[in-house]
Amino acid sequence: SIVGKGIAHDSAARHVAGEAAYIDDMPELPGTLHAAFVLAPVAHGRLLGIDASEALAMPGVAGIWSAKDIPGHNEVGPILHGETLFAEDIVDYEGRVVAAVAASNFETAYRAAKRVKLNIEKLEPVLDIEEAHHKKSYVLPAQQVVEGDVDTALSGAPHVISGKLRMGGQDHFYLETHIAYAIPGENGEMLVHSSTQHPTEVQHHVALVLGVHANAVECQVRRMGGGFGGKESQPTIIACAAALIAAQTGKPCKMRLKRRDDMVATGKRHDYVVNWKAGVDNTGRIVGLDIEYLARAGNLPDLTGPVITRTLTHSDNSYFIPNARFVGHACKTNTVSNTAFRGFGGPQGIIAIECIIDTIARELKLEPNNVRAINYYGDETGDMTPYGQKVEDNRLVEVTEAVLASADWSRRRAEIDAHNATSPVIRRGLAMMPIKFGISFNLTSLNQAGALVHVYLDGSIFLNHGGTEMGQGLFVKVAQVVAEVFQVELDMVRISSTATGKVPNTSATAASTGSDLNGMAAFKAATAIKARMTRVAAEHFDVEEDVIVYREGRVHAGNESISFGELAKVSWAKRVQLSEAGHYATPKIHWDGKTMKGRPFFYFSYGAAVAEVAIDTLTGETRCLRADILQDVGSPLNPAIDLGQIEGAFVQGMGWVTCEELWWDKAGKLRTVGPSTYKIPGSRDVPPEFNVRILDNMPNQEETVFRSKAIGEPPLMLGISVWLAIRDAIASIHGGVPYLDSPATPENVLRSVGEAKANRTA
Ligand code: MTE
Ligand code: LUZ
Ligand code: MOS
């Protein structure tokens, strides 16, 4: 069977050989223009004028485009109206796109953009999340998930424990920065190659900006050099600018962002401030939980609404909370608009509840894992989430017990405690955490996909679907599904670029649903073609249809057989359709955005991790020494790809909570704009002992494609175990509750160590 086999990524060899083509590798057409953005130099101001005379005088410069040059709508927002491509009268963050300059080459375009003078009257910026909250400066109304009666639960609880947690954002740092190449055609047509997770959104916004119908625009994507959510909504900005210039000059236009511009101008993970209060009984069981999330939306909503929804629906993580009030505020600040990032609000909710559990355990002098276990969803507690979805596929005990055993928890706990008793400088810490992550877009309408399958007369198969490839291995998985249906070799299935002209009206490849949705759409298309071919085969061999068997590229009827290609030819001769468009819509899900109740997720993915760290209490440096992960992926479509996803996601999550720090100065200027100042985990930050396993023999209880489960995002949150282990190491100093923000940079660790030393009781 091809499904379930650990097969290399279809482009693995080409990735490492440099032969996999990205948009910037495409041969450029003659006359291609290159574009660069003019970005606002202040966080907040009134735009009074643009003086491009110096830029336009430079040799090779073709022109400048700003809001007034847009023939259609100045509109690039993913959900709401009023999110503009080019600033109109107000610039509302440092890096806000104001205009685009085009020139005959890349460097000239960049130099010219820097010479454009913006006349801006400075206004007072709001830069701090809490300041925005105090000023009631929001981009959207607050959302809340409420269950039971929190106030009564808190007032009757034996212990009420409260706290605050600040967590940072995260830059996507995909290797390929944003890029688009727009090629004008005849009669108003536009072909846009875009590095986007959401070709349909690019198509629709290019049409809106150009003032043409969507049918005039095609968006194509062969692959991205990483997306991580950063290319879910943001690519419209780049693609629309390139298309506008292409349309108005009649020349192809390429726009590629330098790393600095990419980091300054496009959105990131939302940083949050969290205030919480928990009512707890003497055993550590949570009886009531009140959490207020202040999320930094930035200058406009973008995807902040659904991101906050996911935070609120992951504030329970794996724990039954009988009385809950989770409130999320979308704080409007004069900083770049934040956007989707792997986990999509889930990590923020999960780090909050894990911090809460850890704090409860240390306050009450209980073992943190016992406090976790006693609060798990299950018969002893309950199975209803605060948002009204029942937990029907609970695998928490399985993953936890198995990971504690394989990580040799008890022995290592004792060993680490013994080490800490005699090691004043280097402290070690150990932590375990579970995850439960809801799979489906929490906006129900997005949970649909299409695929297009053709069988050619030599038996080769052409596959197209609405999902995009960003390195996560979606294309090989969907190809495996199709090869499995027809029982042919994988190399008989041709993987092709995502294109809005082939499969229309798609959702972003996001929410980890790529293979669930597109795999199922392709399965349906292939199965429909196969049913027609089987009828032909039955006629051909003069047998009943149920005698026909597809095996190893051939079609058998008892002792007789013909090749799959021969059957294709016979079918064609009988004038049978060998092509099909499949469509799939996830069943069982619904969500009421007003009451914030429903069954937003088709199913949950479970996982657990144990992390061990060492911290240097004199420098604040930390290191993850070992991590053990067990992840539920149902029956994997491709376990080799899934292992890679788990490893990558864990390390990316670890980066979020340890070394990746975004830093804005007092004027609101982002100062971490490249690898010299923004530290993502490198190969030597990967835990030297890294044991990653997939939960065996646990098919999805729901009818997903071959009973698989999504994998892209869930294990990112397991990286939070590293942060919990750092807390554990700090707590060893005084035996109390450490105060630690995320990321646990050396500065933050040192501050927390200093407080622990000051409060040392011994
Ligand atoms: N893996 C790689 N290599 N590159 C990426 O950009 N994006 C992640 C995840 N894994 C990403 C990745 C994110 S944010 C999501 S939502 C999923 O892949 C999307 O793909 P899938 O739905 O096919 O898993
Ligand atoms: N919901 C979600 C969304 O859970 N994940 C996403 O990526 C997303 N994107 C857009 C809208 N809702
Ligand atoms: Mo992933 S954040 O859903 O693109």
mmCIF file of N, CA and C in Angstrom, residues 522-633:
data_model
loop_
_atom_site.group_PDB
_atom_site.id
_atom_site.type_symbol
_atom_site.label_atom_id
_atom_site.label_comp_id
_atom_site.label_asym_id
_atom_site.label_seq_id
_atom_site.Cartn_x
_atom_site.Cartn_y
_atom_site.Cartn_z
ATOM 1 N N ALA A 522 -9.422 14.889 -3.687
ATOM 2 C CA ALA A 522 -8.734 14.101 -4.716
ATOM 3 C C ALA A 522 -9.195 12.642 -4.658
ATOM 4 N N PHE A 523 -9.405 12.150 -3.454
ATOM 5 C CA PHE A 523 -9.901 10.782 -3.288
ATOM 6 C C PHE A 523 -11.256 10.629 -3.979
ATOM 7 N N LYS A 524 -12.108 11.607 -3.779
ATOM 8 C CA LYS A 524 -13.444 11.534 -4.387
ATOM 9 C C LYS A 524 -13.360 11.600 -5.910
ATOM 10 N N ALA A 525 -12.515 12.467 -6.436
ATOM 11 C CA ALA A 525 -12.373 12.586 -7.893
ATOM 12 C C ALA A 525 -11.832 11.275 -8.468
ATOM 13 N N ALA A 526 -10.758 10.760 -7.862
ATOM 14 C CA ALA A 526 -10.129 9.542 -8.376
ATOM 15 C C ALA A 526 -11.093 8.358 -8.280
ATOM 16 N N THR A 527 -11.821 8.297 -7.181
ATOM 17 C CA THR A 527 -12.751 7.187 -6.982
ATOM 18 C C THR A 527 -13.874 7.211 -8.023
ATOM 19 N N ALA A 528 -14.310 8.400 -8.394
ATOM 20 C CA ALA A 528 -15.368 8.509 -9.407
ATOM 21 C C ALA A 528 -14.872 8.028 -10.768
ATOM 22 N N ILE A 529 -13.637 8.403 -11.120
ATOM 23 C CA ILE A 529 -13.076 7.941 -12.404
ATOM 24 C C ILE A 529 -12.906 6.424 -12.376
ATOM 25 N N LYS A 530 -12.406 5.947 -11.253
ATOM 26 C CA LYS A 530 -12.173 4.507 -11.134
ATOM 27 C C LYS A 530 -13.481 3.729 -11.289
ATOM 28 N N ALA A 531 -14.564 4.248 -10.736
ATOM 29 C CA ALA A 531 -15.855 3.554 -10.836
ATOM 30 C C ALA A 531 -16.265 3.418 -12.306
ATOM 31 N N ARG A 532 -16.024 4.490 -13.078
ATOM 32 C CA ARG A 532 -16.377 4.413 -14.500
ATOM 33 C C ARG A 532 -15.470 3.433 -15.235
ATOM 34 N N MET A 533 -14.193 3.445 -14.882
ATOM 35 C CA MET A 533 -13.255 2.528 -15.543
ATOM 36 C C MET A 533 -13.570 1.069 -15.175
ATOM 37 N N THR A 534 -14.029 0.885 -13.969
ATOM 38 C CA THR A 534 -14.361 -0.479 -13.532
ATOM 39 C C THR A 534 -15.543 -1.031 -14.338
ATOM 40 N N ARG A 535 -16.496 -0.163 -14.628
ATOM 41 C CA ARG A 535 -17.620 -0.594 -15.471
ATOM 42 C C ARG A 535 -17.121 -1.027 -16.851
ATOM 43 N N VAL A 536 -16.192 -0.237 -17.378
ATOM 44 C CA VAL A 536 -15.617 -0.580 -18.687
ATOM 45 C C VAL A 536 -14.887 -1.915 -18.602
ATOM 46 N N ALA A 537 -14.110 -2.094 -17.530
ATOM 47 C CA ALA A 537 -13.328 -3.326 -17.389
ATOM 48 C C ALA A 537 -14.247 -4.541 -17.291
ATOM 49 N N ALA A 538 -15.335 -4.399 -16.551
ATOM 50 C CA ALA A 538 -16.273 -5.514 -16.386
ATOM 51 C C ALA A 538 -16.857 -5.914 -17.738
ATOM 52 N N GLU A 539 -17.182 -4.905 -18.527
ATOM 53 C CA GLU A 539 -17.708 -5.148 -19.868
ATOM 54 C C GLU A 539 -16.631 -5.813 -20.738
ATOM 55 N N HIS A 540 -15.424 -5.278 -20.612
ATOM 56 C CA HIS A 540 -14.294 -5.755 -21.420
ATOM 57 C C HIS A 540 -14.010 -7.234 -21.148
ATOM 58 N N PHE A 541 -14.013 -7.620 -19.879
ATOM 59 C CA PHE A 541 -13.714 -9.008 -19.519
ATOM 60 C C PHE A 541 -14.975 -9.864 -19.437
ATOM 61 N N ASP A 542 -16.128 -9.191 -19.597
ATOM 62 C CA ASP A 542 -17.410 -9.876 -19.478
ATOM 63 C C ASP A 542 -17.563 -10.563 -18.121
ATOM 64 N N VAL A 543 -17.330 -9.779 -17.063
ATOM 65 C CA VAL A 543 -17.511 -10.283 -15.680
ATOM 66 C C VAL A 543 -18.314 -9.245 -14.907
ATOM 67 N N GLU A 544 -18.673 -9.612 -13.677
ATOM 68 C CA GLU A 544 -19.325 -8.642 -12.796
ATOM 69 C C GLU A 544 -18.276 -7.614 -12.335
ATOM 70 N N GLU A 545 -18.735 -6.392 -12.005
ATOM 71 C CA GLU A 545 -17.799 -5.343 -11.588
ATOM 72 C C GLU A 545 -17.006 -5.714 -10.348
ATOM 73 N N ASP A 546 -17.645 -6.465 -9.433
ATOM 74 C CA ASP A 546 -16.931 -6.734 -8.185
ATOM 75 C C ASP A 546 -15.818 -7.769 -8.338
ATOM 76 N N VAL A 547 -15.665 -8.297 -9.530
ATOM 77 C CA VAL A 547 -14.549 -9.213 -9.799
ATOM 78 C C VAL A 547 -13.277 -8.420 -10.146
ATOM 79 N N ILE A 548 -13.453 -7.200 -10.584
ATOM 80 C CA ILE A 548 -12.320 -6.395 -11.061
ATOM 81 C C ILE A 548 -11.438 -5.962 -9.891
ATOM 82 N N VAL A 549 -10.150 -6.207 -10.039
ATOM 83 C CA VAL A 549 -9.198 -5.832 -8.987
ATOM 84 C C VAL A 549 -8.072 -4.999 -9.601
ATOM 85 N N TYR A 550 -7.751 -3.885 -8.955
ATOM 86 C CA TYR A 550 -6.614 -3.052 -9.388
ATOM 87 C C TYR A 550 -5.425 -3.427 -8.526
ATOM 88 N N ARG A 551 -4.336 -3.811 -9.178
ATOM 89 C CA ARG A 551 -3.149 -4.213 -8.412
ATOM 90 C C ARG A 551 -1.894 -3.934 -9.223
ATOM 91 N N GLU A 552 -0.936 -3.267 -8.622
ATOM 92 C CA GLU A 552 0.389 -3.021 -9.210
ATOM 93 C C GLU A 552 0.331 -2.528 -10.659
ATOM 94 N N GLY A 553 -0.519 -1.542 -10.878
ATOM 95 C CA GLY A 553 -0.560 -0.921 -12.201
ATOM 96 C C GLY A 553 -1.336 -1.707 -13.234
ATOM 97 N N ARG A 554 -1.975 -2.788 -12.820
ATOM 98 C CA ARG A 554 -2.767 -3.583 -13.763
ATOM 99 C C ARG A 554 -4.189 -3.762 -13.229
ATOM 100 N N VAL A 555 -5.054 -4.123 -14.157
ATOM 101 C CA VAL A 555 -6.460 -4.321 -13.792
ATOM 102 C C VAL A 555 -6.805 -5.784 -14.095
ATOM 103 N N HIS A 556 -7.196 -6.502 -13.048
ATOM 104 C CA HIS A 556 -7.364 -7.955 -13.144
ATOM 105 C C HIS A 556 -8.832 -8.359 -13.091
ATOM 106 N N ALA A 557 -9.128 -9.435 -13.878
ATOM 107 C CA ALA A 557 -10.428 -10.115 -13.755
ATOM 108 C C ALA A 557 -10.095 -11.600 -13.748
ATOM 109 N N GLY A 558 -10.018 -12.166 -12.575
ATOM 110 C CA GLY A 558 -9.581 -13.567 -12.488
ATOM 111 C C GLY A 558 -8.155 -13.692 -12.996
ATOM 112 N N ASN A 559 -7.937 -14.575 -13.960
ATOM 113 C CA ASN A 559 -6.590 -14.808 -14.477
ATOM 114 C C ASN A 559 -6.200 -13.825 -15.567
ATOM 115 N N GLU A 560 -7.159 -13.121 -16.078
ATOM 116 C CA GLU A 560 -6.881 -12.170 -17.155
ATOM 117 C C GLU A 560 -6.554 -10.800 -16.577
ATOM 118 N N SER A 561 -5.744 -10.044 -17.309
ATOM 119 C CA SER A 561 -5.496 -8.669 -16.866
ATOM 120 C C SER A 561 -5.032 -7.807 -18.035
ATOM 121 N N ILE A 562 -5.241 -6.513 -17.867
ATOM 122 C CA ILE A 562 -4.639 -5.537 -18.791
ATOM 123 C C ILE A 562 -4.001 -4.444 -17.946
ATOM 124 N N SER A 563 -3.112 -3.683 -18.568
ATOM 125 C CA SER A 563 -2.468 -2.613 -17.797
ATOM 126 C C SER A 563 -3.484 -1.485 -17.564
ATOM 127 N N PHE A 564 -3.169 -0.670 -16.565
ATOM 128 C CA PHE A 564 -4.042 0.464 -16.262
ATOM 129 C C PHE A 564 -4.169 1.374 -17.493
ATOM 130 N N GLY A 565 -3.059 1.553 -18.216
ATOM 131 C CA GLY A 565 -3.067 2.397 -19.414
ATOM 132 C C GLY A 565 -3.949 1.808 -20.507
ATOM 133 N N GLU A 566 -3.877 0.494 -20.660
ATOM 134 C CA GLU A 566 -4.729 -0.142 -21.667
ATOM 135 C C GLU A 566 -6.212 0.055 -21.328
ATOM 136 N N LEU A 567 -6.514 -0.047 -20.042
ATOM 137 C CA LEU A 567 -7.919 0.175 -19.658
ATOM 138 C C LEU A 567 -8.331 1.620 -19.944
ATOM 139 N N ALA A 568 -7.389 2.551 -19.752
ATOM 140 C CA ALA A 568 -7.698 3.951 -20.079
ATOM 141 C C ALA A 568 -8.039 4.082 -21.561
ATOM 142 N N LYS A 569 -7.247 3.413 -22.414
ATOM 143 C CA LYS A 569 -7.506 3.481 -23.872
ATOM 144 C C LYS A 569 -8.856 2.863 -24.216
ATOM 145 N N VAL A 570 -9.146 1.705 -23.597
ATOM 146 C CA VAL A 570 -10.432 1.048 -23.861
ATOM 147 C C VAL A 570 -11.580 1.959 -23.432
ATOM 148 N N SER A 571 -11.409 2.602 -22.267
ATOM 149 C CA SER A 571 -12.461 3.498 -21.759
ATOM 150 C C SER A 571 -12.681 4.667 -22.727
ATOM 151 N N TRP A 572 -11.568 5.208 -23.207
ATOM 152 C CA TRP A 572 -11.669 6.341 -24.135
ATOM 153 C C TRP A 572 -12.416 5.920 -25.397
ATOM 154 N N ALA A 573 -12.052 4.731 -25.896
ATOM 155 C CA ALA A 573 -12.689 4.240 -27.127
ATOM 156 C C ALA A 573 -14.200 4.078 -26.927
ATOM 157 N N LYS A 574 -14.569 3.775 -25.694
ATOM 158 C CA LYS A 574 -16.003 3.665 -25.394
ATOM 159 C C LYS A 574 -16.606 5.023 -25.002
ATOM 160 N N ARG A 575 -15.845 6.064 -25.188
ATOM 161 C CA ARG A 575 -16.273 7.437 -24.925
ATOM 162 C C ARG A 575 -16.699 7.655 -23.475
ATOM 163 N N VAL A 576 -15.847 7.166 -22.567
ATOM 164 C CA VAL A 576 -16.087 7.329 -21.129
ATOM 165 C C VAL A 576 -15.187 8.446 -20.604
ATOM 166 N N GLN A 577 -15.732 9.294 -19.760
ATOM 167 C CA GLN A 577 -14.989 10.444 -19.226
ATOM 168 C C GLN A 577 -13.886 10.001 -18.261
ATOM 169 N N LEU A 578 -12.660 10.428 -18.540
ATOM 170 C CA LEU A 578 -11.505 10.034 -17.713
ATOM 171 C C LEU A 578 -10.981 11.208 -16.888
ATOM 172 N N SER A 579 -11.867 12.117 -16.573
ATOM 173 C CA SER A 579 -11.468 13.296 -15.808
ATOM 174 C C SER A 579 -12.586 13.589 -14.814
ATOM 175 N N GLU A 580 -12.201 14.152 -13.664
ATOM 176 C CA GLU A 580 -13.234 14.434 -12.659
ATOM 177 C C GLU A 580 -12.769 15.568 -11.739
ATOM 178 N N ALA A 581 -13.716 16.409 -11.372
ATOM 179 C CA ALA A 581 -13.457 17.430 -10.356
ATOM 180 C C ALA A 581 -14.116 16.974 -9.063
ATOM 181 N N GLY A 582 -13.329 16.787 -8.025
ATOM 182 C CA GLY A 582 -13.883 16.371 -6.725
ATOM 183 C C GLY A 582 -14.065 17.571 -5.818
ATOM 184 N N HIS A 583 -15.042 17.483 -4.959
ATOM 185 C CA HIS A 583 -15.240 18.542 -3.965
ATOM 186 C C HIS A 583 -15.543 17.885 -2.632
ATOM 187 N N TYR A 584 -14.991 18.448 -1.577
ATOM 188 C CA TYR A 584 -15.202 17.875 -0.248
ATOM 189 C C TYR A 584 -15.528 18.994 0.726
ATOM 190 N N ALA A 585 -16.483 18.756 1.581
ATOM 191 C CA ALA A 585 -16.818 19.684 2.658
ATOM 192 C C ALA A 585 -16.823 18.893 3.956
ATOM 193 N N THR A 586 -16.087 19.363 4.945
ATOM 194 C CA THR A 586 -15.981 18.632 6.213
ATOM 195 C C THR A 586 -17.357 18.486 6.856
ATOM 196 N N PRO A 587 -17.742 17.261 7.227
ATOM 197 C CA PRO A 587 -19.049 17.068 7.853
ATOM 198 C C PRO A 587 -19.029 17.408 9.352
ATOM 199 N N LYS A 588 -20.174 17.445 9.942
ATOM 200 C CA LYS A 588 -20.376 17.479 11.408
ATOM 201 C C LYS A 588 -20.054 18.802 12.100
ATOM 202 N N ILE A 589 -19.470 19.760 11.387
ATOM 203 C CA ILE A 589 -19.009 20.953 12.105
ATOM 204 C C ILE A 589 -19.987 22.117 11.987
ATOM 205 N N HIS A 590 -20.058 22.899 13.035
ATOM 206 C CA HIS A 590 -20.859 24.130 13.024
ATOM 207 C C HIS A 590 -20.348 25.046 14.121
ATOM 208 N N TRP A 591 -20.576 26.325 13.968
ATOM 209 C CA TRP A 591 -20.059 27.288 14.938
ATOM 210 C C TRP A 591 -20.924 28.525 14.914
ATOM 211 N N ASP A 592 -21.312 28.966 16.093
ATOM 212 C CA ASP A 592 -22.097 30.187 16.223
ATOM 213 C C ASP A 592 -21.181 31.269 16.799
ATOM 214 N N GLY A 593 -20.790 32.192 15.944
ATOM 215 C CA GLY A 593 -19.840 33.234 16.346
ATOM 216 C C GLY A 593 -20.414 34.202 17.377
ATOM 217 N N LYS A 594 -21.730 34.234 17.540
ATOM 218 C CA LYS A 594 -22.324 35.149 18.523
ATOM 219 C C LYS A 594 -22.287 34.549 19.919
ATOM 220 N N THR A 595 -22.754 33.297 20.038
ATOM 221 C CA THR A 595 -22.731 32.656 21.360
ATOM 222 C C THR A 595 -21.382 32.023 21.651
ATOM 223 N N MET A 596 -20.540 31.906 20.618
ATOM 224 C CA MET A 596 -19.239 31.242 20.721
ATOM 225 C C MET A 596 -19.408 29.805 21.237
ATOM 226 N N LYS A 597 -20.400 29.135 20.651
ATOM 227 C CA LYS A 597 -20.638 27.723 20.986
ATOM 228 C C LYS A 597 -20.817 26.955 19.690
ATOM 229 N N GLY A 598 -20.537 25.675 19.766
ATOM 230 C CA GLY A 598 -20.758 24.823 18.603
ATOM 231 C C GLY A 598 -19.832 23.624 18.618
ATOM 232 N N ARG A 599 -19.661 23.060 17.407
ATOM 233 C CA ARG A 599 -18.708 21.962 17.239
ATOM 234 C C ARG A 599 -17.760 22.428 16.135
ATOM 235 N N PRO A 600 -16.847 23.329 16.507
ATOM 236 C CA PRO A 600 -16.025 23.934 15.461
ATOM 237 C C PRO A 600 -15.044 22.959 14.822
ATOM 238 N N PHE A 601 -14.678 21.895 15.551
ATOM 239 C CA PHE A 601 -13.613 21.014 15.081
ATOM 240 C C PHE A 601 -14.151 19.638 14.727
ATOM 241 N N PHE A 602 -13.681 19.107 13.592
ATOM 242 C CA PHE A 602 -14.084 17.769 13.170
ATOM 243 C C PHE A 602 -13.560 16.741 14.167
ATOM 244 N N TYR A 603 -12.330 16.960 14.621
ATOM 245 C CA TYR A 603 -11.726 16.054 15.615
ATOM 246 C C TYR A 603 -10.569 16.782 16.282
ATOM 247 N N PHE A 604 -9.975 16.122 17.272
ATOM 248 C CA PHE A 604 -8.806 16.683 17.955
ATOM 249 C C PHE A 604 -7.568 15.840 17.663
ATOM 250 N N SER A 605 -6.417 16.507 17.630
ATOM 251 C CA SER A 605 -5.134 15.804 17.581
ATOM 252 C C SER A 605 -4.497 15.925 18.953
ATOM 253 N N TYR A 606 -3.891 14.825 19.394
ATOM 254 C CA TYR A 606 -3.292 14.797 20.730
ATOM 255 C C TYR A 606 -1.787 14.597 20.636
ATOM 256 N N GLY A 607 -1.106 15.032 21.656
ATOM 257 C CA GLY A 607 0.336 14.817 21.699
ATOM 258 C C GLY A 607 0.834 15.105 23.092
ATOM 259 N N ALA A 608 2.070 14.697 23.364
ATOM 260 C CA ALA A 608 2.681 15.010 24.654
ATOM 261 C C ALA A 608 4.185 15.063 24.461
ATOM 262 N N ALA A 609 4.831 15.892 25.272
ATOM 263 C CA ALA A 609 6.280 16.030 25.179
ATOM 264 C C ALA A 609 6.884 16.147 26.556
ATOM 265 N N VAL A 610 8.088 15.631 26.675
ATOM 266 C CA VAL A 610 8.899 15.826 27.877
ATOM 267 C C VAL A 610 10.160 16.543 27.429
ATOM 268 N N ALA A 611 10.471 17.664 28.087
ATOM 269 C CA ALA A 611 11.688 18.404 27.743
ATOM 270 C C ALA A 611 12.558 18.545 28.968
ATOM 271 N N GLU A 612 13.869 18.456 28.737
ATOM 272 C CA GLU A 612 14.841 18.706 29.793
ATOM 273 C C GLU A 612 15.739 19.843 29.348
ATOM 274 N N VAL A 613 15.980 20.765 30.271
ATOM 275 C CA VAL A 613 16.856 21.894 29.946
ATOM 276 C C VAL A 613 17.941 22.035 31.003
ATOM 277 N N ALA A 614 18.969 22.769 30.609
ATOM 278 C CA ALA A 614 19.946 23.267 31.576
ATOM 279 C C ALA A 614 19.942 24.780 31.454
ATOM 280 N N ILE A 615 20.031 25.460 32.591
ATOM 281 C CA ILE A 615 20.136 26.924 32.535
ATOM 282 C C ILE A 615 21.382 27.345 33.303
ATOM 283 N N ASP A 616 21.983 28.416 32.821
ATOM 284 C CA ASP A 616 23.150 28.984 33.502
ATOM 285 C C ASP A 616 22.637 30.159 34.329
ATOM 286 N N THR A 617 22.686 30.019 35.642
ATOM 287 C CA THR A 617 22.063 31.039 36.497
ATOM 288 C C THR A 617 22.909 32.311 36.586
ATOM 289 N N LEU A 618 24.102 32.297 35.982
ATOM 290 C CA LEU A 618 24.915 33.520 35.968
ATOM 291 C C LEU A 618 24.752 34.314 34.676
ATOM 292 N N THR A 619 24.429 33.628 33.583
ATOM 293 C CA THR A 619 24.284 34.334 32.302
ATOM 294 C C THR A 619 22.843 34.320 31.784
ATOM 295 N N GLY A 620 22.027 33.436 32.315
ATOM 296 C CA GLY A 620 20.646 33.328 31.824
ATOM 297 C C GLY A 620 20.514 32.493 30.566
ATOM 298 N N GLU A 621 21.611 31.936 30.096
ATOM 299 C CA GLU A 621 21.525 31.100 28.890
ATOM 300 C C GLU A 621 20.816 29.788 29.199
ATOM 301 N N THR A 622 20.131 29.264 28.199
ATOM 302 C CA THR A 622 19.425 27.999 28.382
ATOM 303 C C THR A 622 19.715 27.077 27.206
ATOM 304 N N ARG A 623 19.482 25.804 27.432
ATOM 305 C CA ARG A 623 19.715 24.834 26.378
ATOM 306 C C ARG A 623 18.765 23.668 26.614
ATOM 307 N N CYS A 624 18.108 23.230 25.554
ATOM 308 C CA CYS A 624 17.275 22.032 25.684
ATOM 309 C C CYS A 624 18.178 20.828 25.421
ATOM 310 N N LEU A 625 18.298 19.966 26.415
ATOM 311 C CA LEU A 625 19.233 18.839 26.327
ATOM 312 C C LEU A 625 18.585 17.612 25.708
ATOM 313 N N ARG A 626 17.306 17.469 25.989
ATOM 314 C CA ARG A 626 16.636 16.273 25.491
ATOM 315 C C ARG A 626 15.146 16.562 25.369
ATOM 316 N N ALA A 627 14.557 16.038 24.323
ATOM 317 C CA ALA A 627 13.103 16.127 24.193
ATOM 318 C C ALA A 627 12.574 14.785 23.708
ATOM 319 N N ASP A 628 11.472 14.380 24.291
ATOM 320 C CA ASP A 628 10.772 13.151 23.891
ATOM 321 C C ASP A 628 9.351 13.545 23.509
ATOM 322 N N ILE A 629 8.959 13.132 22.333
ATOM 323 C CA ILE A 629 7.641 13.538 21.836
ATOM 324 C C ILE A 629 6.859 12.320 21.396
ATOM 325 N N LEU A 630 5.588 12.323 21.737
ATOM 326 C CA LEU A 630 4.682 11.316 21.190
ATOM 327 C C LEU A 630 3.498 12.069 20.600
ATOM 328 N N GLN A 631 3.253 11.844 19.327
ATOM 329 C CA GLN A 631 2.209 12.610 18.645
ATOM 330 C C GLN A 631 1.224 11.673 17.967
ATOM 331 N N ASP A 632 -0.041 12.011 18.149
ATOM 332 C CA ASP A 632 -1.145 11.291 17.515
ATOM 333 C C ASP A 632 -1.336 11.849 16.110
ATOM 334 N N VAL A 633 -1.194 10.978 15.094
ATOM 335 C CA VAL A 633 -1.469 11.414 13.722
ATOM 336 C C VAL A 633 -2.491 10.491 13.067
#
